[in-house]
Coordinates of C-alpha atoms in Angstrom, one line a residue:
Chain A
M427 CA 11.7 2.4 -25.4
T428 CA 10.4 5.8 -26.6
Q429 CA 8.6 8.6 -25.0
S430 CA 5.2 9.4 -26.6
D431 CA 2.4 11.8 -26.0
L432 CA -0.8 9.7 -26.3
T433 CA -4.3 11.1 -26.6
I434 CA -7.1 9.4 -24.8
L435 CA -9.7 8.2 -27.4
S436 CA -12.0 6.5 -24.9
N437 CA -12.1 5.5 -21.2
R438 CA -15.0 3.3 -20.1
E439 CA -15.9 1.0 -17.2
I440 CA -16.2 -2.6 -18.6
A441 CA -16.6 -4.5 -15.3
T442 CA -16.7 -3.5 -11.6
S443 CA -13.9 -0.9 -11.1
V444 CA -12.3 -2.2 -14.3
Y445 CA -11.7 0.3 -17.1
E446 CA -10.7 0.0 -20.7
M447 CA -8.7 3.0 -22.1
K448 CA -7.9 3.5 -25.7
L449 CA -5.0 5.7 -26.6
G450 CA -3.9 7.2 -29.9
G451 CA -0.4 8.3 -31.0
N452 CA 3.0 7.0 -32.0
T453 CA 3.3 3.4 -30.7
I454 CA 6.1 2.3 -33.0
S455 CA 8.4 1.0 -30.2
I456 CA 5.9 -1.6 -29.1
A457 CA 7.3 -4.8 -30.6
R458 CA 5.7 -7.7 -28.8
P459 CA 2.7 -8.7 -26.8
G460 CA 3.3 -8.7 -23.1
Q461 CA 5.2 -5.4 -23.1
F462 CA 3.9 -2.5 -21.1
I463 CA 3.7 1.3 -21.0
D464 CA 4.4 3.7 -18.2
L465 CA 2.0 6.6 -17.8
K466 CA 2.8 10.0 -16.1
L467 CA -0.3 11.3 -14.2
D468 CA -0.7 14.9 -13.1
G469 CA -0.1 15.1 -9.3
F470 CA 1.7 11.8 -8.9
F471 CA 5.5 11.4 -8.7
L472 CA 6.0 8.0 -10.1
R473 CA 4.7 6.7 -13.4
R474 CA 2.1 3.9 -13.5
P475 CA 2.9 0.7 -15.5
F476 CA 0.1 -0.9 -17.6
S477 CA 0.4 -3.9 -19.9
V478 CA -0.6 -3.5 -23.5
C479 CA -3.9 -5.3 -24.1
D480 CA -4.3 -4.5 -27.8
L481 CA -2.5 -2.6 -30.5
E482 CA -4.3 -2.0 -33.9
N483 CA -3.4 0.8 -36.3
D484 CA -1.7 3.0 -33.7
V485 CA -4.6 2.6 -31.3
L486 CA -3.4 1.2 -28.1
T487 CA -5.7 -0.4 -25.5
I488 CA -5.0 -0.8 -21.8
I489 CA -7.3 -2.3 -19.2
Y490 CA -6.8 -1.2 -15.6
K491 CA -8.5 -1.8 -12.2
V492 CA -9.0 1.1 -9.8
V493 CA -6.9 0.1 -6.8
G494 CA -5.6 3.4 -5.5
R495 CA -5.5 7.1 -6.0
G496 CA -3.5 6.9 -9.3
T497 CA -5.9 4.6 -11.0
E498 CA -8.9 6.5 -9.5
H499 CA -7.5 9.7 -11.1
M500 CA -7.1 7.8 -14.4
S501 CA -10.8 6.7 -14.3
S502 CA -11.9 10.3 -14.3
L503 CA -9.9 11.3 -17.4
T504 CA -11.9 11.9 -20.6
A505 CA -11.3 11.6 -24.3
G506 CA -9.0 14.3 -25.7
S507 CA -6.7 14.4 -22.7
V508 CA -3.0 13.8 -23.5
L509 CA -0.8 11.5 -21.4
D510 CA 3.0 11.4 -21.3
A511 CA 3.9 7.8 -21.8
L512 CA 7.1 5.7 -22.0
I513 CA 6.2 2.9 -24.4
G514 CA 7.7 -0.4 -25.6
L515 CA 8.9 -1.4 -22.1
G516 CA 9.8 -4.9 -21.0
N517 CA 10.7 -8.0 -22.9
G518 CA 7.2 -9.3 -23.7
Y519 CA 6.2 -12.8 -24.7
E520 CA 8.1 -14.9 -27.3
T521 CA 5.6 -16.5 -29.6
S522 CA 7.9 -18.8 -31.5
T523 CA 8.1 -21.4 -28.7
S524 CA 4.4 -21.9 -28.4
G525 CA 3.8 -25.0 -30.5
A526 CA 0.5 -25.6 -32.4
S527 CA -1.9 -25.4 -29.5
P528 CA -0.8 -23.0 -26.7
L529 CA -2.8 -22.5 -23.5
L530 CA -3.2 -18.9 -22.2
I531 CA -4.0 -18.6 -18.4
G532 CA -5.0 -15.2 -17.0
G533 CA -6.1 -14.1 -13.6
G534 CA -8.0 -10.8 -13.1
A535 CA -5.8 -7.8 -13.8
G536 CA -3.4 -10.3 -15.5
V537 CA -5.9 -11.0 -18.3
P538 CA -5.2 -7.9 -20.6
P539 CA -1.8 -8.7 -22.0
L540 CA -3.0 -12.2 -23.1
F541 CA -5.5 -10.6 -25.5
M542 CA -2.7 -9.1 -27.7
L543 CA -0.8 -12.3 -27.3
A544 CA -3.8 -14.4 -28.4
K545 CA -4.2 -12.3 -31.5
A546 CA -0.5 -12.7 -32.4
L547 CA -0.7 -16.5 -31.9
V548 CA -3.9 -16.9 -33.9
S549 CA -2.4 -14.8 -36.8
Q550 CA 0.5 -17.4 -36.8
G551 CA -2.1 -20.1 -37.4
K552 CA -2.1 -21.6 -33.9
S553 CA -5.1 -23.0 -32.1
V554 CA -5.4 -21.0 -28.8
T555 CA -7.2 -22.0 -25.7
A556 CA -7.7 -19.3 -23.0
V557 CA -8.5 -19.9 -19.3
L558 CA -9.5 -16.6 -17.7
G559 CA -10.1 -16.5 -13.9
F560 CA -12.1 -13.9 -11.9
N561 CA -13.5 -13.6 -8.5
T562 CA -17.2 -13.2 -9.5
A563 CA -19.4 -12.7 -12.6
E564 CA -19.3 -8.9 -12.2
D565 CA -15.5 -8.9 -12.5
V566 CA -15.5 -10.7 -15.9
F567 CA -14.3 -8.7 -18.9
Y568 CA -13.3 -9.3 -22.5
K569 CA -15.0 -12.8 -22.6
G570 CA -16.6 -12.0 -26.0
E571 CA -13.4 -10.5 -27.3
F572 CA -11.4 -13.6 -26.5
E573 CA -14.2 -15.8 -27.8
G574 CA -14.0 -13.9 -31.1
I575 CA -10.4 -15.0 -31.7
C576 CA -9.6 -18.1 -29.6
S577 CA -10.5 -21.7 -30.4
R578 CA -11.8 -22.1 -26.9
V579 CA -12.4 -19.8 -23.9
I580 CA -13.0 -21.2 -20.4
I581 CA -14.0 -18.8 -17.6
T582 CA -13.6 -19.6 -13.9
T583 CA -14.9 -17.6 -11.0
A584 CA -14.1 -18.2 -7.4
D585 CA -17.8 -18.1 -6.4
G586 CA -19.1 -20.1 -9.4
S587 CA -21.3 -17.2 -10.6
C588 CA -19.8 -17.5 -14.1
G589 CA -18.2 -20.5 -15.8
I590 CA -16.4 -23.1 -13.8
R591 CA -16.4 -22.6 -10.0
G592 CA -12.9 -22.4 -8.6
L593 CA -9.5 -21.2 -9.7
V594 CA -7.8 -21.2 -13.1
T595 CA -5.9 -24.4 -12.1
D596 CA -9.3 -26.2 -11.5
A597 CA -9.9 -25.8 -15.3
L598 CA -6.7 -27.4 -16.5
T599 CA -8.3 -30.8 -17.1
E600 CA -11.2 -29.2 -18.9
A601 CA -8.7 -27.3 -21.1
G602 CA -7.4 -30.7 -22.5
D603 CA -4.0 -31.1 -24.3
Y604 CA -1.8 -28.1 -24.9
S605 CA 1.6 -27.5 -26.4
Y606 CA 2.8 -24.6 -24.2
V607 CA 1.6 -22.2 -21.5
Y608 CA 1.5 -18.4 -21.4
T609 CA 0.3 -16.9 -18.2
C610 CA -0.2 -13.6 -16.3
G611 CA -1.8 -12.9 -12.9
P612 CA -1.2 -12.6 -9.2
E613 CA 1.9 -14.4 -7.9
Q614 CA 0.0 -17.0 -6.0
M615 CA -1.8 -18.0 -9.2
L616 CA 1.4 -18.1 -11.2
K617 CA 2.9 -20.4 -8.6
A618 CA -0.1 -22.7 -8.7
V619 CA 0.0 -22.8 -12.5
W620 CA 3.8 -23.4 -12.5
S621 CA 3.4 -26.5 -10.3
K622 CA 0.4 -27.9 -12.2
I623 CA 1.3 -27.6 -15.9
N624 CA 3.1 -30.4 -17.8
T625 CA 4.8 -28.2 -20.5
S626 CA 7.2 -25.4 -20.6
G627 CA 5.8 -21.8 -20.5
Q628 CA 6.3 -18.1 -20.0
F629 CA 5.1 -16.3 -16.9
S630 CA 4.5 -12.5 -16.6
F631 CA 5.2 -11.0 -13.2
E632 CA 4.1 -7.9 -11.5
E633 CA 6.2 -5.8 -9.0
R634 CA 6.2 -2.3 -7.6
M635 CA 8.4 -0.3 -9.9
G636 CA 10.4 2.9 -9.7
C637 CA 11.3 3.8 -13.2
G638 CA 10.0 0.9 -15.4
F639 CA 13.1 0.8 -17.7
G640 CA 15.9 -0.8 -15.7
A641 CA 17.6 2.1 -14.0
C642 CA 16.6 2.0 -10.3
M643 CA 16.7 -1.8 -9.5
G644 CA 13.5 -1.3 -7.5
C645 CA 11.7 -4.3 -9.0
S646 CA 14.4 -6.9 -9.0
C647 CA 13.7 -10.6 -8.3
E648 CA 16.0 -13.5 -7.9
T649 CA 15.9 -16.2 -10.6
L650 CA 17.9 -19.4 -11.3
C651 CA 19.7 -17.3 -13.9
G652 CA 20.7 -14.5 -11.4
A653 CA 19.0 -11.3 -10.4
K654 CA 16.6 -9.9 -12.9
R655 CA 14.7 -6.7 -13.2
I656 CA 11.0 -7.3 -13.7
C657 CA 10.7 -4.1 -15.7
S658 CA 13.4 -4.6 -18.2
D659 CA 14.7 -8.2 -18.0
G660 CA 11.0 -9.3 -17.5
P661 CA 8.2 -9.0 -16.9
V662 CA 8.1 -12.3 -18.7
L663 CA 10.2 -15.1 -17.2
Y664 CA 10.5 -18.7 -18.5
K665 CA 9.2 -21.5 -16.4
E666 CA 12.7 -23.0 -16.0
E667 CA 14.3 -19.9 -14.6
I668 CA 11.7 -19.0 -11.9
K669 CA 12.9 -19.2 -8.3
W670 CA 9.9 -18.8 -5.9
P671 CA 10.6 -16.9 -2.8
T672 CA 10.6 -19.2 0.3
P673 CA 7.9 -18.2 2.7
A674 CA 9.2 -16.0 5.5
Chain B
M593 CA 28.1 32.5 -25.5
A594 CA 27.2 31.1 -22.1
D595 CA 30.0 29.2 -20.5
T596 CA 28.6 26.2 -18.6
R597 CA 31.9 24.7 -17.5
V598 CA 32.8 24.0 -13.9
T599 CA 35.9 22.4 -12.4
L600 CA 35.5 19.6 -9.9
C601 CA 38.8 18.7 -8.1
G602 CA 41.0 19.7 -11.0
I603 CA 38.9 18.0 -13.7
T604 CA 36.9 20.3 -15.9
L605 CA 33.3 19.3 -16.6
D606 CA 31.4 20.6 -19.7
N607 CA 28.5 21.5 -17.4
P608 CA 27.6 20.8 -13.7
V609 CA 24.9 18.2 -14.4
I610 CA 25.7 14.8 -12.9
P611 CA 23.2 11.9 -12.7
A612 CA 23.4 10.7 -9.1
S613 CA 24.4 7.2 -8.1
G614 CA 21.6 4.6 -8.1
T615 CA 19.5 6.3 -10.6
F616 CA 21.6 5.8 -13.7
G617 CA 23.0 2.2 -13.4
Y618 CA 26.4 1.9 -15.0
G619 CA 25.3 4.4 -17.7
Y620 CA 24.9 2.3 -20.8
E621 CA 21.1 1.8 -20.3
F622 CA 20.7 5.5 -20.7
A623 CA 23.1 5.6 -23.6
K624 CA 20.4 3.7 -25.6
L625 CA 18.2 6.7 -25.1
Y626 CA 20.5 9.6 -25.8
D627 CA 24.2 10.4 -26.1
I628 CA 25.3 10.5 -22.5
N629 CA 28.5 12.4 -23.4
C630 CA 26.5 15.6 -23.0
L631 CA 26.6 15.0 -19.2
G632 CA 29.2 16.7 -17.0
T633 CA 29.8 13.1 -15.8
F634 CA 27.8 10.7 -13.8
S635 CA 28.1 8.7 -10.6
F636 CA 27.7 4.9 -11.1
K637 CA 25.6 2.5 -9.1
G638 CA 26.9 2.0 -5.5
T639 CA 29.4 -0.8 -5.7
T640 CA 30.5 -3.2 -2.9
V641 CA 33.2 -5.8 -2.6
L642 CA 30.8 -8.8 -3.2
P643 CA 27.7 -8.9 -5.4
R644 CA 24.5 -8.0 -3.6
F645 CA 20.9 -8.7 -4.4
G646 CA 19.7 -6.1 -1.9
N647 CA 16.5 -6.1 0.1
P648 CA 13.3 -8.1 -0.5
T649 CA 10.5 -6.4 -2.5
P650 CA 8.5 -4.3 -2.4
R651 CA 11.3 -1.9 -2.2
I652 CA 9.7 1.1 -3.9
A653 CA 6.9 3.3 -2.7
E654 CA 5.4 6.6 -3.8
T655 CA 5.1 9.5 -1.4
P656 CA 3.7 13.0 -1.7
S657 CA 6.0 14.7 -4.3
G658 CA 8.6 11.9 -4.1
M659 CA 9.4 8.3 -3.5
L660 CA 10.9 5.9 -1.0
N661 CA 13.4 3.3 -2.1
A662 CA 14.9 0.4 0.0
V663 CA 16.9 -1.2 -2.8
G664 CA 19.8 -1.9 -0.5
L665 CA 22.8 -1.5 -2.8
Q666 CA 22.0 -4.2 -5.4
N667 CA 25.1 -4.4 -7.5
P668 CA 27.3 -7.1 -9.2
G669 CA 30.3 -6.5 -7.0
V670 CA 33.5 -4.7 -7.8
D671 CA 35.2 -7.5 -9.8
A672 CA 32.2 -7.6 -12.3
V673 CA 32.2 -3.8 -12.4
I674 CA 35.8 -3.8 -13.6
S675 CA 35.5 -6.8 -15.9
Y676 CA 32.1 -6.2 -17.4
E677 CA 30.4 -2.9 -16.6
L678 CA 33.3 -0.5 -17.2
P679 CA 34.3 -2.0 -20.6
R680 CA 30.7 -1.7 -21.7
L681 CA 30.6 1.9 -20.5
K682 CA 33.8 2.7 -22.3
E683 CA 32.1 2.1 -25.6
V684 CA 29.5 4.8 -25.0
F685 CA 31.0 7.3 -22.5
F686 CA 34.3 9.0 -23.1
K687 CA 34.6 11.1 -20.0
P688 CA 35.9 10.2 -16.5
V689 CA 33.2 8.7 -14.3
I690 CA 32.5 8.9 -10.6
A691 CA 32.9 5.5 -8.9
N692 CA 30.4 5.3 -6.0
I693 CA 31.5 2.7 -3.5
S694 CA 30.1 1.3 -0.2
G695 CA 31.4 -1.0 2.4
F696 CA 30.5 -2.8 5.6
S697 CA 33.8 -2.2 7.2
I698 CA 36.7 0.3 6.7
D699 CA 38.7 -2.5 5.2
E700 CA 36.0 -3.0 2.5
Y701 CA 36.0 0.7 1.5
V702 CA 39.9 0.5 1.3
Q703 CA 39.8 -2.7 -0.7
I704 CA 37.4 -1.4 -3.4
A705 CA 39.1 2.1 -3.6
A706 CA 42.5 0.5 -4.1
V707 CA 41.2 -1.6 -7.0
L708 CA 39.3 1.2 -8.6
D709 CA 42.3 3.6 -8.2
K710 CA 43.9 1.6 -11.1
E711 CA 41.0 2.2 -13.5
V712 CA 41.6 5.0 -16.0
Q713 CA 37.9 5.5 -16.6
V714 CA 37.4 6.4 -13.0
G715 CA 37.9 10.2 -12.4
W716 CA 36.7 10.4 -8.8
I717 CA 35.9 8.0 -6.1
E718 CA 32.8 8.8 -4.1
L719 CA 32.5 7.1 -0.7
N720 CA 28.8 6.4 0.1
V721 CA 28.8 6.6 3.9
S722 CA 25.1 7.4 3.9
C723 CA 23.0 4.6 2.5
P724 CA 20.0 4.3 4.8
N725 CA 18.9 0.8 3.5
V726 CA 21.7 -1.5 4.6
H727 CA 22.3 -2.6 8.1
G728 CA 25.7 -2.6 9.7
G729 CA 27.3 -0.5 7.0
G730 CA 26.8 2.5 4.8
A731 CA 25.2 5.1 6.9
A732 CA 26.8 3.9 10.1
F733 CA 30.0 5.5 8.9
G734 CA 28.4 8.8 8.0
T735 CA 26.6 9.6 11.2
T736 CA 29.5 10.9 13.4
P737 CA 32.4 13.2 12.5
D738 CA 34.8 10.6 13.9
S739 CA 33.7 7.6 11.9
A740 CA 33.3 9.6 8.7
A741 CA 36.9 10.9 9.2
R742 CA 38.2 7.4 9.8
V743 CA 36.8 6.0 6.6
T744 CA 37.9 9.0 4.6
G745 CA 41.4 8.9 6.1
A746 CA 41.8 5.2 5.4
V747 CA 40.7 5.4 1.8
R748 CA 42.8 8.6 1.3
R749 CA 45.9 6.5 1.9
V750 CA 45.2 4.1 -1.0
T751 CA 44.1 6.4 -3.8
K752 CA 45.5 9.5 -5.5
K753 CA 42.2 10.1 -7.3
P754 CA 40.0 12.9 -6.1
L755 CA 38.0 11.6 -3.1
I756 CA 34.3 12.6 -2.7
V757 CA 32.4 11.8 0.5
K758 CA 28.7 11.5 0.1
L759 CA 26.9 12.5 3.3
S760 CA 23.6 11.6 4.9
P761 CA 21.0 14.2 5.9
N762 CA 19.9 12.0 8.8
V763 CA 22.3 13.6 11.2
A764 CA 22.3 16.5 13.7
D765 CA 25.3 18.4 12.4
I766 CA 26.0 17.9 8.8
A767 CA 28.5 20.8 8.6
G768 CA 30.6 19.3 11.4
I769 CA 30.7 15.9 9.6
A770 CA 31.7 17.6 6.3
K771 CA 34.4 19.6 8.1
S772 CA 35.7 16.4 9.6
C773 CA 35.9 14.7 6.2
E774 CA 37.7 17.7 4.8
C775 CA 40.3 17.5 7.5
A776 CA 40.8 13.7 6.9
G777 CA 41.6 14.3 3.2
A778 CA 38.4 14.5 1.3
D779 CA 38.6 16.5 -2.0
A780 CA 34.9 17.1 -2.3
I781 CA 31.6 16.5 -0.4
S782 CA 28.4 15.4 -2.1
L783 CA 25.1 15.8 -0.3
I784 CA 22.4 14.8 0.3
N785 CA 21.7 11.1 0.3
T786 CA 18.0 10.2 0.9
L787 CA 16.1 11.0 4.1
L788 CA 14.9 8.1 6.1
G789 CA 11.2 7.7 5.7
M790 CA 8.3 5.2 5.7
R791 CA 4.8 4.4 4.4
I792 CA 2.1 2.1 5.8
D793 CA -0.4 0.0 3.9
I794 CA -3.7 0.8 5.7
K795 CA -5.5 -2.4 4.6
K796 CA -2.7 -4.7 5.7
R797 CA -1.8 -2.5 8.7
S798 CA 1.9 -3.0 8.0
P799 CA 4.8 -1.1 6.5
L800 CA 4.5 -0.8 2.7
L801 CA 8.2 -1.6 2.1
A802 CA 9.5 -5.1 3.0
N803 CA 12.5 -3.3 4.7
K804 CA 9.9 -1.2 6.7
T805 CA 11.9 2.0 6.1
G806 CA 13.4 3.5 3.0
G807 CA 15.2 6.6 1.6
L808 CA 13.0 9.5 0.6
S809 CA 14.0 11.3 -2.6
G810 CA 12.3 13.5 -5.2
R811 CA 10.8 17.1 -5.2
A812 CA 9.8 16.9 -1.6
I813 CA 13.4 17.0 -0.3
F814 CA 14.8 19.8 -2.5
P815 CA 14.5 22.6 0.2
V816 CA 16.2 20.4 2.8
A817 CA 19.0 19.6 0.4
L818 CA 19.5 23.2 -0.5
R819 CA 19.7 24.3 3.1
M820 CA 22.3 21.6 3.9
V821 CA 24.4 22.5 0.9
Y822 CA 24.2 26.2 2.0
Q823 CA 25.4 25.2 5.5
V824 CA 28.2 22.9 4.4
Y825 CA 29.4 25.6 2.0
E826 CA 30.1 27.9 4.9
A827 CA 31.9 25.1 6.8
V828 CA 34.4 23.8 4.2
R829 CA 36.7 25.1 1.5
I830 CA 36.4 22.0 -0.8
P831 CA 33.8 21.8 -3.6
I832 CA 30.3 20.5 -3.1
I833 CA 28.2 18.3 -5.4
G834 CA 24.7 19.4 -4.4
M835 CA 21.8 17.0 -4.9
G836 CA 18.4 16.1 -3.5
G837 CA 15.1 16.8 -5.4
V838 CA 16.7 18.6 -8.3
A839 CA 14.3 18.3 -11.3
G840 CA 14.8 21.4 -13.4
T841 CA 17.3 24.0 -14.7
E842 CA 16.3 26.6 -12.1
D843 CA 16.9 24.0 -9.4
V844 CA 20.5 23.7 -10.7
L845 CA 21.0 27.4 -10.5
E846 CA 19.6 27.5 -6.9
M847 CA 21.9 24.7 -5.8
M848 CA 24.9 26.5 -7.3
L849 CA 24.0 29.7 -5.6
A850 CA 23.8 27.8 -2.3
G851 CA 27.3 26.6 -2.9
A852 CA 27.4 23.6 -5.2
T853 CA 30.1 23.4 -7.8
A854 CA 28.3 20.5 -9.5
V855 CA 24.7 19.3 -9.2
G856 CA 23.5 15.7 -8.9
I857 CA 20.1 14.7 -10.4
G858 CA 18.6 11.5 -8.9
S859 CA 15.1 10.3 -8.9
A860 CA 14.0 12.8 -11.5
N861 CA 15.9 10.4 -14.0
L862 CA 13.5 7.6 -13.0
V863 CA 10.4 9.6 -14.0
D864 CA 11.8 11.4 -17.0
P865 CA 14.8 9.5 -18.5
F866 CA 15.7 12.5 -20.7
I867 CA 15.8 15.1 -17.9
C868 CA 19.5 15.5 -17.6
R869 CA 19.9 16.0 -21.4
D870 CA 17.0 18.5 -21.4
I871 CA 18.4 20.5 -18.4
I872 CA 21.8 20.7 -20.1
N873 CA 20.2 21.9 -23.3
S874 CA 18.2 24.6 -21.5
L875 CA 21.1 25.8 -19.4
P876 CA 22.4 28.5 -21.8
A877 CA 18.9 30.1 -22.2
E878 CA 18.3 30.0 -18.5
M879 CA 21.7 31.6 -17.8
D880 CA 20.8 34.4 -20.3
K881 CA 17.5 34.9 -18.5
Y882 CA 19.4 35.6 -15.2
G883 CA 22.3 37.5 -16.7
I884 CA 24.9 34.7 -16.1
S885 CA 27.6 34.5 -18.7
R886 CA 29.9 32.1 -16.8
L887 CA 28.1 29.5 -14.7
S888 CA 31.1 29.0 -12.3
D889 CA 30.7 32.6 -11.2
I890 CA 27.5 31.9 -9.3
I891 CA 28.9 29.1 -7.1
G892 CA 28.1 30.2 -3.5
G893 CA 26.6 33.4 -4.8
A894 CA 23.7 33.4 -2.3
H895 CA 26.1 33.8 0.7

């Protein structure tokens, strides 16, 4: 982890309430896809964590959805503004376990980190299929970008307005054979994917964080390998170690 | 040359800056970021007899100028602290550390203190009688002068190490409780722990934290902490570690003027992991600015 002052290069709405922000600066401590950055915003006490969507020549891309006052403030920032960032946080995805034809499954705000992952896997000569799930056609983003690098991209929407009607798990048959699964999305989606896939895989989780770097124990979860901090032992957990919370 | 040294219960600290318990783990995470030997010392994560996962998530929420936490004393238990955490710390931190401990009965406090009394790395034992996030323990002991004195007195009998009692602000008469701990054998008082607070998710119409309530920390609580340090300074003769919302070098000076011998820095570490190092580096210049040559001279200076 390092602290870095990042300059906003662009900040634009790419789907309903979904923004793509490109940031320039020293990004040297980002080592793997699936890692995240933690941004300090004026007027807000805690930093905001965002997964790295892309990293090319020290230009870092994040994609965020406006869900509260912090992200609303972010959406108003313009090119040239400087943000205090902690970067290179979290363990990220391990690509060496993927086999020849990995399947990437993303849901909504969980789609972004899979883009940098897809690029890494493709550069290793792997044939990547991506299943990307959204609520409706207006929420879909980065379809073209994924199509530009993946062997195959399947979109699902809950209302059927784009791609297959239904959830990402409804597209598993369509996705065909795969050697391994990488996924990121809401917990309910991760759980559904976990129960339906027939290979091993890596699951990226989300939790409300205090610090983002392992100090406060705010985002801990229980796993079959003991308590883990989503921010620093995760956010990526292996399929075999996940312990789903029992419904209250 | 500015002299930043202070003496806490007979042990001299290079400076009064102490990362507060629960915001600095067992230290070695931060040692990856900077040389933590620049610190006066630090107070390690609240430790209990048995390992604890703590409360269900979400257990963090943002507030105006601060945050709520309801972590609930997640820790690996005292045995693992001795066999794993302290040996790892020893490789990166060469000063005595404050052992922060918590229990669900007086016996548990006594049991942990007796074990940690034998550890040479431990310079002080800090009794957390003020955690707002565990039920049937922690804060229950810190809410009345009587119960605080009973825990303090019982632990006093099993350790010769300096004994610090960490107090809760969620009480009517903090000076009375501090006085009572002093009479029972405490060597120092640290205050304040977090203030009990809450947030509600409007869409879900339910508390934001799974634990419903949590401890408020951060900038918002600094004036409350300062006032309580000021009040306790007038009630006791033992040193005070002042904490609560401290986030800058001038806050450290204010705390010391209110009566603190050393100053804890808590949730500011979570937002800026380098803040303790930066405050320490800026202390000499800030002292010059206010005409302070020896920092220990200003302790209680506002009275």
